[in-house]
Amino acid sequence: MSDLKFWLHRNLGQQDTLLLILASLDEPSQIRELKNVAAQAGFRVPNTWNPSSILSKSKGLAIRTPTGWEITNAGIQHLKNKGVSKVSAAAIQVSTDLREELVKIKSVETHSYVEEAIKCYESGFYRSAIIMSWVGAVSVLHKHVYQYHLFKFNKEAKRVNPKWKDINNVEEFTNMKESEFLDRISALSIIDGNVKRELKRCLGLRNSCSHPNSLVIRANATANHLEILLLNVFNKFH
């Protein structure tokens, strides 16, 4: 499913642009609501446009009802014929919420990881968004532990596994499985048990997305994954 932001910044023409915005709305809407949704996706409807006039000349692709404008099945098919899928209003709101969290991240490197994951989400590359965000989150956790908890981490790791060799640089965290790493930092109260459970679920989803299989991933599951990492890793440990 393509994201509204992606398509609005392509040269679709006035009619198709307005049809696309209508396709993202779940119910008949007034012109002001149409403009507001476009603005949330980073596109301002030019003052020189007359949306009502443009839509009224669409030959049935959009109709005006007592409660507002709405796209018809013919309008949706018209967009599909141009390679544009119907856009979810919920997906637009999730994208907006994620970007509001993104601006809180001060680290340039962490910001880059998260922004790339969000861009993948906005473009409909859900598996890529899940994988990229997890790689970034684990990197943030590794660096945090290395900087603030290394002695205690090595001690806990050796308690669990007497053959464990102390970590001397960030790269050596890869010697431990990510699931075990989450267990160790939970035991040290760097994260609590509830966060560990959710992060392990995110790890499981990442693993599923990393290999060819029949699992279907769409916007809602991806948004949940991104939100968990944003609120419990990126914004907490950056």
Short mmCIF file of N, CA and C in Angstrom, two decimals, residues 75-185:
data_model
loop_
_atom_site.label_atom_id
_atom_site.label_comp_id
_atom_site.label_asym_id
_atom_site.label_seq_id
_atom_site.Cartn_x
_atom_site.Cartn_y
_atom_site.Cartn_z
N GLY A 75 -13.40 6.12 -9.36
CA GLY A 75 -12.24 6.95 -9.03
C GLY A 75 -11.09 6.12 -8.49
N ILE A 76 -11.41 5.15 -7.64
CA ILE A 76 -10.38 4.27 -7.09
C ILE A 76 -9.73 3.46 -8.21
N GLN A 77 -10.55 2.94 -9.12
CA GLN A 77 -10.01 2.18 -10.24
C GLN A 77 -9.16 3.07 -11.13
N HIS A 78 -9.58 4.32 -11.30
CA HIS A 78 -8.81 5.29 -12.09
C HIS A 78 -7.41 5.46 -11.51
N LEU A 79 -7.31 5.56 -10.18
CA LEU A 79 -6.00 5.71 -9.54
C LEU A 79 -5.17 4.43 -9.69
N LYS A 80 -5.84 3.28 -9.55
CA LYS A 80 -5.12 2.02 -9.69
C LYS A 80 -4.56 1.87 -11.09
N ASN A 81 -5.31 2.34 -12.08
CA ASN A 81 -4.83 2.27 -13.46
C ASN A 81 -3.57 3.10 -13.67
N LYS A 82 -3.39 4.09 -12.81
CA LYS A 82 -2.19 4.92 -12.87
C LYS A 82 -1.09 4.41 -11.96
N GLY A 83 -1.33 3.26 -11.31
CA GLY A 83 -0.33 2.67 -10.44
C GLY A 83 -0.39 3.17 -9.02
N VAL A 84 -1.47 3.88 -8.67
CA VAL A 84 -1.59 4.43 -7.32
C VAL A 84 -2.58 3.60 -6.54
N SER A 85 -2.14 3.04 -5.40
CA SER A 85 -3.03 2.27 -4.55
C SER A 85 -3.80 3.17 -3.60
N LYS A 86 -4.92 2.65 -3.09
CA LYS A 86 -5.69 3.39 -2.09
C LYS A 86 -4.85 3.56 -0.83
N VAL A 87 -4.87 4.74 -0.27
CA VAL A 87 -4.03 5.07 0.87
C VAL A 87 -4.85 5.06 2.15
N SER A 88 -4.27 4.56 3.22
CA SER A 88 -4.97 4.50 4.51
C SER A 88 -4.78 5.78 5.31
N ALA A 89 -5.88 6.36 5.77
CA ALA A 89 -5.78 7.54 6.62
C ALA A 89 -5.08 7.20 7.93
N ALA A 90 -5.30 5.98 8.43
CA ALA A 90 -4.65 5.56 9.67
C ALA A 90 -3.13 5.53 9.50
N ALA A 91 -2.68 5.06 8.32
CA ALA A 91 -1.24 5.01 8.06
C ALA A 91 -0.64 6.40 8.04
N ILE A 92 -1.39 7.36 7.52
CA ILE A 92 -0.91 8.74 7.49
C ILE A 92 -0.73 9.26 8.91
N GLN A 93 -1.71 8.98 9.78
CA GLN A 93 -1.63 9.47 11.15
C GLN A 93 -0.47 8.82 11.89
N VAL A 94 -0.25 7.53 11.67
CA VAL A 94 0.87 6.84 12.32
C VAL A 94 2.18 7.46 11.89
N SER A 95 2.31 7.73 10.59
CA SER A 95 3.53 8.36 10.09
C SER A 95 3.76 9.71 10.74
N THR A 96 2.69 10.49 10.91
CA THR A 96 2.80 11.79 11.56
C THR A 96 3.24 11.64 13.01
N ASP A 97 2.67 10.68 13.72
CA ASP A 97 3.03 10.44 15.12
C ASP A 97 4.49 10.02 15.25
N LEU A 98 4.94 9.15 14.34
CA LEU A 98 6.31 8.68 14.40
C LEU A 98 7.30 9.82 14.18
N ARG A 99 6.96 10.71 13.26
CA ARG A 99 7.86 11.84 12.99
C ARG A 99 7.88 12.84 14.14
N GLU A 100 6.80 12.92 14.88
CA GLU A 100 6.79 13.77 16.07
C GLU A 100 7.74 13.22 17.13
N GLU A 101 7.83 11.90 17.22
CA GLU A 101 8.79 11.29 18.14
C GLU A 101 10.21 11.44 17.62
N LEU A 102 10.37 11.40 16.31
CA LEU A 102 11.70 11.47 15.69
C LEU A 102 12.43 12.76 16.06
N VAL A 103 11.72 13.88 16.10
CA VAL A 103 12.36 15.17 16.35
C VAL A 103 12.93 15.25 17.77
N LYS A 104 12.53 14.35 18.66
CA LYS A 104 13.03 14.36 20.03
C LYS A 104 14.41 13.72 20.14
N ILE A 105 14.83 13.01 19.11
CA ILE A 105 16.10 12.30 19.14
C ILE A 105 17.22 13.25 18.74
N LYS A 106 18.20 13.45 19.63
CA LYS A 106 19.27 14.41 19.39
C LYS A 106 20.48 13.81 18.69
N SER A 107 20.76 12.55 18.94
CA SER A 107 21.92 11.91 18.31
C SER A 107 21.74 11.85 16.80
N VAL A 108 22.72 12.36 16.07
CA VAL A 108 22.64 12.38 14.61
C VAL A 108 22.58 10.97 14.05
N GLU A 109 23.40 10.07 14.59
CA GLU A 109 23.44 8.69 14.09
C GLU A 109 22.14 7.96 14.36
N THR A 110 21.63 8.11 15.58
CA THR A 110 20.36 7.46 15.94
C THR A 110 19.22 8.04 15.12
N HIS A 111 19.21 9.34 14.98
CA HIS A 111 18.18 10.02 14.17
C HIS A 111 18.17 9.47 12.76
N SER A 112 19.35 9.22 12.20
CA SER A 112 19.46 8.70 10.84
C SER A 112 18.85 7.31 10.73
N TYR A 113 19.14 6.43 11.71
CA TYR A 113 18.57 5.09 11.71
C TYR A 113 17.04 5.15 11.71
N VAL A 114 16.51 5.95 12.63
CA VAL A 114 15.06 6.00 12.79
C VAL A 114 14.39 6.64 11.58
N GLU A 115 14.98 7.69 11.06
CA GLU A 115 14.39 8.35 9.90
C GLU A 115 14.34 7.42 8.69
N GLU A 116 15.39 6.65 8.50
CA GLU A 116 15.40 5.71 7.37
C GLU A 116 14.32 4.64 7.55
N ALA A 117 14.13 4.17 8.78
CA ALA A 117 13.09 3.18 9.04
C ALA A 117 11.71 3.77 8.77
N ILE A 118 11.49 5.02 9.18
CA ILE A 118 10.20 5.67 8.95
C ILE A 118 9.96 5.88 7.46
N LYS A 119 11.00 6.26 6.72
CA LYS A 119 10.86 6.43 5.27
C LYS A 119 10.49 5.11 4.60
N CYS A 120 11.08 4.03 5.08
CA CYS A 120 10.72 2.71 4.54
C CYS A 120 9.24 2.43 4.81
N TYR A 121 8.80 2.75 6.02
CA TYR A 121 7.40 2.55 6.39
C TYR A 121 6.49 3.39 5.49
N GLU A 122 6.84 4.64 5.30
CA GLU A 122 6.01 5.55 4.50
C GLU A 122 5.93 5.11 3.05
N SER A 123 6.98 4.44 2.56
CA SER A 123 7.01 3.99 1.17
C SER A 123 6.42 2.59 1.00
N GLY A 124 5.99 1.98 2.10
CA GLY A 124 5.39 0.66 2.02
C GLY A 124 6.38 -0.48 2.06
N PHE A 125 7.66 -0.21 2.38
CA PHE A 125 8.67 -1.26 2.49
C PHE A 125 8.72 -1.72 3.95
N TYR A 126 7.71 -2.49 4.33
CA TYR A 126 7.50 -2.80 5.74
C TYR A 126 8.57 -3.72 6.32
N ARG A 127 8.97 -4.72 5.58
CA ARG A 127 10.03 -5.60 6.08
C ARG A 127 11.32 -4.82 6.29
N SER A 128 11.64 -3.95 5.36
CA SER A 128 12.86 -3.14 5.48
C SER A 128 12.78 -2.23 6.69
N ALA A 129 11.60 -1.65 6.94
CA ALA A 129 11.43 -0.76 8.09
C ALA A 129 11.65 -1.52 9.40
N ILE A 130 11.14 -2.74 9.46
CA ILE A 130 11.27 -3.55 10.67
C ILE A 130 12.74 -3.93 10.90
N ILE A 131 13.41 -4.36 9.84
CA ILE A 131 14.81 -4.77 9.97
C ILE A 131 15.70 -3.58 10.32
N MET A 132 15.53 -2.47 9.59
CA MET A 132 16.38 -1.31 9.80
C MET A 132 16.21 -0.74 11.20
N SER A 133 14.99 -0.66 11.67
CA SER A 133 14.75 -0.09 13.00
C SER A 133 15.34 -0.98 14.09
N TRP A 134 15.27 -2.30 13.91
CA TRP A 134 15.84 -3.19 14.92
C TRP A 134 17.37 -3.08 14.96
N VAL A 135 18.00 -3.03 13.80
CA VAL A 135 19.46 -2.87 13.76
C VAL A 135 19.87 -1.60 14.50
N GLY A 136 19.12 -0.52 14.27
CA GLY A 136 19.42 0.73 14.94
C GLY A 136 19.22 0.64 16.45
N ALA A 137 18.13 -0.01 16.86
CA ALA A 137 17.82 -0.12 18.29
C ALA A 137 18.88 -0.93 19.02
N VAL A 138 19.31 -2.04 18.45
CA VAL A 138 20.34 -2.86 19.09
C VAL A 138 21.66 -2.09 19.17
N SER A 139 21.97 -1.34 18.15
CA SER A 139 23.19 -0.52 18.16
C SER A 139 23.16 0.50 19.30
N VAL A 140 21.98 1.12 19.51
CA VAL A 140 21.83 2.09 20.59
C VAL A 140 22.02 1.41 21.95
N LEU A 141 21.43 0.24 22.13
CA LEU A 141 21.56 -0.47 23.39
C LEU A 141 22.99 -0.91 23.65
N HIS A 142 23.66 -1.42 22.62
CA HIS A 142 25.05 -1.83 22.76
C HIS A 142 25.92 -0.66 23.24
N LYS A 143 25.74 0.48 22.59
CA LYS A 143 26.56 1.65 22.93
C LYS A 143 26.26 2.15 24.34
N HIS A 144 24.98 2.09 24.72
CA HIS A 144 24.61 2.54 26.06
C HIS A 144 25.25 1.64 27.13
N VAL A 145 25.16 0.35 26.94
CA VAL A 145 25.73 -0.59 27.90
C VAL A 145 27.25 -0.44 27.94
N TYR A 146 27.86 -0.30 26.80
CA TYR A 146 29.32 -0.15 26.75
C TYR A 146 29.78 1.10 27.50
N GLN A 147 29.03 2.18 27.36
CA GLN A 147 29.43 3.45 27.96
C GLN A 147 29.15 3.52 29.46
N TYR A 148 28.03 2.90 29.89
CA TYR A 148 27.60 3.11 31.27
C TYR A 148 27.58 1.86 32.16
N HIS A 149 27.55 0.66 31.57
CA HIS A 149 27.33 -0.54 32.38
C HIS A 149 28.26 -1.69 32.02
N LEU A 150 29.39 -1.41 31.41
CA LEU A 150 30.21 -2.49 30.87
C LEU A 150 30.71 -3.45 31.95
N PHE A 151 31.21 -2.92 33.06
CA PHE A 151 31.75 -3.80 34.11
C PHE A 151 30.67 -4.74 34.63
N LYS A 152 29.49 -4.19 34.95
CA LYS A 152 28.40 -5.00 35.48
C LYS A 152 27.89 -6.00 34.42
N PHE A 153 27.90 -5.57 33.16
CA PHE A 153 27.44 -6.46 32.10
C PHE A 153 28.37 -7.66 31.98
N ASN A 154 29.67 -7.42 31.94
CA ASN A 154 30.62 -8.53 31.83
C ASN A 154 30.51 -9.46 33.03
N LYS A 155 30.30 -8.90 34.21
CA LYS A 155 30.17 -9.71 35.42
C LYS A 155 28.93 -10.59 35.34
N GLU A 156 27.80 -10.01 34.89
CA GLU A 156 26.57 -10.78 34.76
C GLU A 156 26.69 -11.85 33.68
N ALA A 157 27.31 -11.49 32.57
CA ALA A 157 27.48 -12.45 31.47
C ALA A 157 28.34 -13.62 31.92
N LYS A 158 29.37 -13.34 32.72
CA LYS A 158 30.25 -14.41 33.19
C LYS A 158 29.56 -15.26 34.26
N ARG A 159 28.66 -14.64 35.01
CA ARG A 159 27.90 -15.41 36.01
C ARG A 159 27.05 -16.47 35.32
N VAL A 160 26.43 -16.07 34.22
CA VAL A 160 25.57 -16.98 33.47
C VAL A 160 26.40 -17.99 32.68
N ASN A 161 27.51 -17.51 32.12
CA ASN A 161 28.37 -18.37 31.30
C ASN A 161 29.82 -18.16 31.72
N PRO A 162 30.37 -19.04 32.56
CA PRO A 162 31.74 -18.87 33.07
C PRO A 162 32.79 -18.77 31.96
N LYS A 163 32.48 -19.23 30.77
CA LYS A 163 33.43 -19.16 29.66
C LYS A 163 33.37 -17.83 28.91
N TRP A 164 32.47 -16.95 29.35
CA TRP A 164 32.32 -15.66 28.66
C TRP A 164 33.61 -14.84 28.74
N LYS A 165 34.02 -14.28 27.62
CA LYS A 165 35.19 -13.42 27.57
C LYS A 165 34.74 -11.97 27.61
N ASP A 166 35.34 -11.20 28.51
CA ASP A 166 34.94 -9.80 28.68
C ASP A 166 34.97 -9.02 27.38
N ILE A 167 33.96 -8.17 27.23
CA ILE A 167 33.88 -7.29 26.07
C ILE A 167 34.82 -6.10 26.27
N ASN A 168 35.59 -5.79 25.23
CA ASN A 168 36.52 -4.67 25.29
C ASN A 168 36.18 -3.56 24.32
N ASN A 169 35.27 -3.83 23.39
CA ASN A 169 34.82 -2.79 22.46
C ASN A 169 33.39 -3.10 22.04
N VAL A 170 32.73 -2.09 21.49
CA VAL A 170 31.30 -2.22 21.16
C VAL A 170 31.05 -3.36 20.18
N GLU A 171 31.94 -3.54 19.22
CA GLU A 171 31.72 -4.57 18.19
C GLU A 171 31.63 -5.97 18.79
N GLU A 172 32.24 -6.20 19.93
CA GLU A 172 32.27 -7.55 20.52
C GLU A 172 30.94 -7.96 21.13
N PHE A 173 29.99 -7.03 21.22
CA PHE A 173 28.65 -7.40 21.68
C PHE A 173 28.01 -8.41 20.72
N THR A 174 28.46 -8.41 19.48
CA THR A 174 27.88 -9.34 18.50
C THR A 174 28.26 -10.79 18.80
N ASN A 175 29.17 -10.99 19.77
CA ASN A 175 29.52 -12.36 20.17
C ASN A 175 28.40 -13.01 20.96
N MET A 176 27.44 -12.21 21.39
CA MET A 176 26.31 -12.72 22.17
C MET A 176 25.03 -12.63 21.35
N LYS A 177 24.20 -13.64 21.42
CA LYS A 177 22.92 -13.60 20.73
C LYS A 177 22.09 -12.44 21.28
N GLU A 178 21.33 -11.80 20.40
CA GLU A 178 20.56 -10.63 20.81
C GLU A 178 19.54 -10.95 21.88
N SER A 179 18.96 -12.13 21.82
CA SER A 179 17.99 -12.54 22.83
C SER A 179 18.66 -12.66 24.20
N GLU A 180 19.86 -13.22 24.22
CA GLU A 180 20.61 -13.34 25.48
C GLU A 180 21.04 -11.96 25.98
N PHE A 181 21.40 -11.09 25.07
CA PHE A 181 21.77 -9.73 25.45
C PHE A 181 20.62 -9.03 26.18
N LEU A 182 19.41 -9.22 25.67
CA LEU A 182 18.24 -8.64 26.33
C LEU A 182 18.04 -9.24 27.72
N ASP A 183 18.31 -10.53 27.87
CA ASP A 183 18.21 -11.17 29.18
C ASP A 183 19.20 -10.55 30.16
N ARG A 184 20.43 -10.33 29.70
CA ARG A 184 21.48 -9.79 30.58
C ARG A 184 21.15 -8.37 31.03
N ILE A 185 20.71 -7.52 30.11
CA ILE A 185 20.46 -6.13 30.50
C ILE A 185 19.17 -6.01 31.32
#
